[in-house]
XYZ file of C-alpha atoms in Angstrom:
391
model
C 42.690 17.708 -67.905
C 40.475 14.802 -68.887
C 38.582 12.713 -66.392
C 40.863 9.724 -66.921
C 43.963 11.877 -66.378
C 42.570 13.163 -63.077
C 42.267 9.636 -61.724
C 45.552 8.372 -63.123
C 48.254 8.208 -60.463
C 45.728 8.268 -57.611
C 46.071 5.305 -55.243
C 42.407 4.399 -55.151
C 41.241 0.874 -54.368
C 38.043 1.612 -56.277
C 38.424 3.668 -59.492
C 35.811 5.274 -61.736
C 36.469 5.036 -65.493
C 34.573 6.578 -68.384
C 34.067 4.261 -71.358
C 34.619 6.627 -74.310
C 33.464 3.981 -76.769
C 30.188 3.378 -75.026
C 27.312 5.440 -73.769
C 27.241 4.368 -70.065
C 29.895 4.880 -67.392
C 30.748 1.909 -65.221
C 32.293 1.472 -61.794
C 35.166 -0.981 -61.605
C 35.708 -2.283 -58.087
C 38.834 -4.282 -57.544
C 38.486 -7.760 -56.133
C 41.263 -6.926 -53.686
C 39.148 -4.184 -52.102
C 36.198 -6.545 -51.720
C 38.380 -9.108 -50.002
C 39.799 -6.432 -47.692
C 36.306 -5.290 -46.745
C 35.152 -8.834 -46.085
C 38.221 -9.474 -43.955
C 37.794 -6.239 -41.978
C 34.096 -6.762 -41.321
C 34.634 -10.395 -40.438
C 37.417 -9.607 -37.991
C 35.322 -6.893 -36.363
C 32.398 -9.243 -35.831
C 34.698 -11.951 -34.554
C 36.317 -9.507 -32.135
C 32.976 -8.519 -30.649
C 31.740 -12.124 -30.458
C 34.924 -13.683 -29.086
C 35.785 -13.587 -25.410
C 38.906 -15.128 -23.982
C 38.590 -17.580 -21.073
C 39.837 -14.960 -18.614
C 37.236 -12.484 -19.893
C 34.485 -15.030 -19.332
C 35.703 -15.660 -15.779
C 35.904 -11.929 -15.106
C 32.376 -11.377 -16.401
C 31.067 -14.205 -14.225
C 32.822 -12.875 -11.109
C 31.526 -9.345 -11.641
C 28.005 -10.551 -12.430
C 27.854 -12.750 -9.325
C 29.258 -9.920 -7.216
C 26.557 -7.594 -8.497
C 23.727 -10.111 -8.099
C 24.759 -11.086 -4.561
C 26.229 -7.787 -3.401
C 23.367 -5.428 -4.215
C 20.557 -7.233 -2.354
C 22.955 -8.403 0.358
C 24.187 -4.921 1.190
C 20.690 -3.437 0.890
C 19.515 -6.012 3.430
C 22.376 -5.083 5.755
C 21.560 -1.375 5.457
C 17.883 -2.069 6.079
C 18.499 -4.191 9.177
C 21.318 -2.148 10.735
C 19.923 1.252 9.792
C 16.207 0.686 10.433
C 15.339 -2.520 12.257
C 18.042 -2.641 14.907
C 18.687 -0.326 17.793
C 21.420 2.147 16.908
C 24.766 1.052 18.361
C 28.421 1.519 17.487
C 28.425 -1.850 15.740
C 25.411 -1.051 13.595
C 27.010 2.239 12.543
C 30.172 0.422 11.420
C 28.312 -2.267 9.532
C 25.896 0.165 7.920
C 28.782 2.349 6.735
C 30.566 -0.698 5.361
C 27.430 -1.824 3.556
C 26.916 1.627 2.014
C 30.466 1.639 0.643
C 30.094 -1.892 -0.692
C 26.687 -1.153 -2.197
C 27.937 1.859 -4.160
C 30.844 -0.223 -5.418
C 28.456 -2.995 -6.494
C 26.156 -0.518 -8.236
C 29.061 0.619 -10.418
C 29.668 -2.916 -11.680
C 27.195 -2.769 -14.619
C 29.401 -0.105 -16.227
C 32.474 -2.300 -15.822
C 30.574 -5.296 -17.173
C 29.494 -3.270 -20.216
C 33.073 -2.126 -20.710
C 34.238 -5.738 -20.647
C 31.512 -6.932 -23.009
C 32.444 -4.274 -25.576
C 36.182 -4.986 -25.350
C 36.779 -1.530 -23.823
C 35.336 0.153 -26.925
C 32.582 1.795 -24.943
C 32.149 5.535 -25.674
C 32.413 7.493 -22.452
C 32.487 11.250 -22.076
C 34.854 13.139 -19.809
C 32.373 13.553 -16.947
C 31.402 9.886 -16.710
C 35.034 8.829 -17.080
C 36.208 10.969 -14.167
C 33.145 10.453 -11.995
C 32.818 6.686 -12.297
C 36.529 6.032 -11.808
C 36.619 8.344 -8.778
C 33.549 6.745 -7.189
C 35.083 3.294 -7.469
C 38.343 4.345 -5.792
C 36.460 6.404 -3.202
C 34.458 3.417 -2.068
C 37.479 1.148 -2.155
C 39.179 3.320 0.455
C 35.971 3.833 2.439
C 35.424 0.083 2.653
C 39.005 -0.677 3.674
C 39.114 2.093 6.273
C 35.815 0.927 7.744
C 37.272 -2.547 8.165
C 40.192 -0.983 10.006
C 37.778 0.943 12.231
C 35.918 -2.276 13.070
C 39.194 -4.009 13.945
C 40.431 -1.172 16.152
C 37.038 -0.909 17.832
C 37.037 -4.655 18.602
C 40.575 -4.344 19.957
C 39.798 -1.408 22.250
C 36.578 -2.989 23.465
C 38.449 -6.047 24.748
C 41.839 -4.604 25.695
C 40.613 -1.298 27.182
C 37.071 -2.039 28.411
C 36.992 0.813 30.929
C 38.060 3.400 28.364
C 35.572 1.963 25.866
C 32.750 2.187 28.390
C 33.485 5.873 29.028
C 34.276 7.061 25.498
C 32.804 4.599 22.997
C 29.597 6.147 21.667
C 27.358 6.193 18.610
C 28.155 9.867 18.014
C 31.880 9.123 17.946
C 31.251 6.313 15.471
C 29.321 8.685 13.191
C 32.134 11.239 13.353
C 34.722 8.596 12.531
C 32.648 7.439 9.561
C 32.525 11.021 8.307
C 36.292 11.245 8.730
C 36.701 7.995 6.789
C 34.744 9.356 3.824
C 36.669 12.641 3.846
C 40.046 10.887 3.837
C 38.828 8.528 1.122
C 37.716 11.505 -0.956
C 41.139 13.102 -0.539
C 42.941 9.945 -1.639
C 40.801 9.558 -4.772
C 41.407 13.138 -5.977
C 44.344 12.084 -8.217
C 41.948 9.828 -10.104
C 39.577 12.712 -10.733
C 42.458 14.984 -11.741
C 44.296 12.714 -14.170
C 41.547 10.464 -15.490
C 40.301 11.578 -18.907
C 38.621 10.319 -22.057
C 41.115 9.530 -24.819
C 40.075 9.386 -28.476
C 42.074 6.769 -30.341
C 40.922 6.146 -33.876
C 37.171 5.633 -33.887
C 36.952 4.666 -30.232
C 36.972 6.541 -26.951
C 38.716 5.116 -23.918
C 38.898 6.134 -20.282
C 42.552 6.436 -19.350
C 45.089 8.465 -17.412
C 46.705 11.582 -18.856
C 49.720 12.852 -16.931
C 50.805 15.437 -19.527
C 50.325 19.125 -18.874
C 49.454 20.090 -22.434
C 46.193 19.007 -24.045
C 47.884 18.499 -27.382
C 50.021 15.762 -25.798
C 46.986 13.794 -24.688
C 47.252 11.241 -27.469
C 50.795 10.414 -26.369
C 49.413 9.124 -23.088
C 47.526 6.372 -24.849
C 50.365 4.082 -23.749
C 48.558 3.804 -20.448
C 45.638 1.477 -20.019
C 42.125 2.174 -21.140
C 40.496 0.511 -18.185
C 37.681 2.086 -16.293
C 38.872 1.415 -12.781
C 42.470 0.315 -12.988
C 45.787 1.688 -11.947
C 46.654 3.252 -15.278
C 48.706 0.332 -16.469
C 48.559 -1.138 -19.940
C 45.912 -3.775 -19.400
C 43.394 -4.341 -22.100
C 45.963 -4.890 -24.832
C 45.455 -1.583 -26.674
C 48.324 0.747 -27.449
C 48.690 3.815 -29.611
C 52.455 3.450 -29.803
C 54.699 0.471 -30.189
C 56.269 0.670 -26.734
C 55.643 2.826 -23.667
C 58.423 5.219 -22.778
C 58.595 3.916 -19.206
C 56.778 4.398 -15.917
C 55.568 7.924 -15.360
C 56.660 9.319 -11.954
C 53.150 10.538 -11.189
C 51.660 7.174 -12.077
C 54.164 5.355 -9.867
C 53.450 7.709 -6.966
C 49.686 7.242 -7.253
C 49.986 3.467 -7.499
C 52.323 3.103 -4.522
C 50.301 5.526 -2.392
C 47.132 3.615 -3.176
C 48.771 0.295 -2.296
C 50.248 1.569 0.973
C 47.133 3.314 2.290
C 44.634 0.993 0.628
C 46.206 -2.348 1.524
C 49.558 -2.735 3.292
C 49.054 -0.271 6.149
C 45.423 -1.324 6.812
C 46.487 -4.976 6.717
C 49.198 -4.372 9.304
C 46.729 -2.598 11.589
C 44.136 -5.359 11.221
C 46.706 -8.080 11.878
C 48.080 -6.263 14.921
C 44.627 -5.767 16.413
C 43.446 -9.324 15.961
C 46.716 -10.983 16.967
C 46.632 -9.040 20.225
C 42.914 -9.669 20.535
C 43.356 -13.413 20.100
C 45.947 -13.459 22.850
C 43.601 -11.645 25.203
C 40.569 -13.839 24.635
C 42.524 -17.057 25.167
C 42.908 -16.291 28.851
C 40.953 -14.866 31.753
C 37.410 -13.623 31.433
C 37.655 -13.338 27.645
C 38.378 -17.070 27.136
C 34.748 -17.973 26.448
C 34.602 -15.706 23.406
C 37.920 -16.910 22.004
C 36.459 -19.432 19.575
C 34.215 -16.950 17.793
C 36.938 -14.307 17.711
C 39.373 -16.717 16.081
C 36.806 -17.434 13.377
C 36.371 -13.723 12.759
C 40.154 -13.252 12.599
C 40.534 -16.014 10.007
C 37.680 -14.612 7.922
C 39.064 -11.067 8.030
C 42.657 -11.959 7.185
C 41.761 -14.399 4.417
C 39.152 -12.189 2.745
C 41.169 -9.004 2.983
C 44.500 -10.543 1.998
C 43.385 -12.950 -0.723
C 41.013 -10.572 -2.492
C 43.019 -7.352 -2.325
C 46.676 -8.452 -2.432
C 46.733 -9.375 -6.161
C 45.129 -6.056 -7.087
C 47.823 -3.951 -5.441
C 50.851 -6.184 -6.027
C 50.149 -6.629 -9.738
C 49.392 -2.918 -10.028
C 52.853 -2.052 -8.711
C 54.529 -4.666 -10.918
C 52.831 -3.293 -14.019
C 54.304 0.133 -13.391
C 57.717 -1.321 -14.222
C 56.778 -4.059 -16.690
C 54.617 -4.138 -19.822
C 54.116 -7.899 -19.639
C 50.941 -9.044 -21.364
C 50.561 -11.783 -18.749
C 50.619 -9.223 -15.943
C 48.102 -7.127 -17.848
C 45.640 -10.010 -18.017
C 46.235 -10.845 -14.355
C 45.694 -7.206 -13.439
C 42.328 -7.296 -15.146
C 41.296 -10.405 -13.219
C 42.640 -9.027 -9.923
C 40.292 -6.051 -10.188
C 37.276 -8.333 -10.522
C 38.571 -10.381 -7.593
C 38.857 -7.250 -5.460
C 35.292 -6.309 -6.379
C 34.046 -9.621 -4.989
C 34.994 -8.453 -1.498
C 32.026 -6.087 -1.689
C 29.583 -8.991 -1.781
C 31.472 -11.120 0.767
C 31.669 -8.428 3.435
C 28.030 -8.814 4.527
C 28.691 -12.512 5.121
C 32.061 -12.148 6.804
C 31.460 -9.121 8.989
C 27.743 -9.053 9.674
C 26.071 -12.396 9.122
C 28.592 -14.060 11.448
C 27.013 -12.173 14.337
C 24.470 -14.374 16.087
C 22.314 -11.462 17.226
C 22.181 -10.049 13.708
C 21.068 -13.362 12.212
C 18.328 -13.649 14.827
C 17.184 -10.084 14.220
C 17.207 -10.541 10.459
C 14.997 -13.652 10.649
C 12.578 -11.835 12.936
C 12.401 -8.899 10.519
C 11.661 -11.135 7.523
C 9.096 -13.062 9.563
C 7.478 -9.779 10.587
C 7.107 -8.721 6.963
C 5.455 -12.030 6.067
C 3.045 -11.759 9.019
C 2.198 -8.197 8.037
C 1.305 -9.262 4.498
C -0.585 -12.501 5.277
C -2.339 -11.937 8.636
C -5.205 -9.785 9.879
C -4.899 -6.536 11.829
C -4.730 -8.230 15.221
C -1.777 -10.371 14.177
C -0.029 -7.357 12.682
C -0.287 -5.477 15.970
C 1.194 -8.421 17.841
C 4.004 -8.762 15.348
C 4.748 -5.050 15.539
C 4.958 -5.224 19.322
C 7.399 -8.126 19.150
C 9.478 -6.263 16.605
C 9.684 -3.162 18.793
C 10.594 -5.263 21.831
C 13.347 -7.118 19.980
C 14.698 -3.770 18.793
C 15.899 -3.001 22.319
C 18.744 -5.469 21.942
C 21.945 -4.604 20.131
C 24.206 -6.686 17.944
C 27.673 -7.926 18.791
C 30.332 -9.851 16.935
């Protein structure tokens, strides 16, 4: 068979022909192929350079959360864990800051994922580990807020019991219990999260199938790094999803119940009862500050976390593109709670603010004064360390 016969009938956009009348072969490239290449390359560049308004807002929220949350939570850990005398309150706030700090430190990966339109190659280990760490610290943060609320409630409602049983050791044990329960609740993420190869890109998604060969069929679920497993991000391997997977629905509802609704009910119960107590009798003088704390807790917890869980449940039963975009934004909104917690739960304490200013002043004196001044400043710092913080 001649060379021309071999290439006849082949659907090639670029064909090689041998000029039998001449001495040099030539390559004939169709103009259609060139236009297709230009269009493909142009669309790829445009896709990487274009960000929708919601993507820009999400990137800004996550960037601000990282910039504010990392130094803010480090400062809280430094003051509560080192500078202040160890009390039950400092244990709570330090544990909360640790959970928030780890969550904030994971944000650069989410920001990179957003910048690359979810086309960020991630191996199986990083996919499972990063997603699990995010959920782990979400639960740890929420449960710590519940512990703070219950502790405040018992301290006011049952002062005698609190005086006899409330201790730093018990607070440490409860923090350990919080992390263990959080680890247990994030196990489904580690089990079902996997890297999915779709075309030339790798995504981090959920795979609820038992057989590895069915993995590609699970590409109907989202390729987000931290999300519920819904179809946010706008990428599908099939035309339509077959419907909500029972395992996915169970994980989503369990996460919403234990990560939002039940903790919210406990927090509301504690602070409603607490507000009633402080408005009368010997607790009346602290009522004003407690009401401010109640408003801050309810607003921050409800406003920042409610969209995340409600939209997550809705997306299990609807493939709406609007819900998918809202789900993406709700995750960034929930992240912002990690940078607001130091302000809402720690910086509102008068004693903490005083101690923090003394600590910063002590560092400046240590760097700018002579040895005699440093000794004086150190003595003042040790003396101020005898006092504990209260909300």
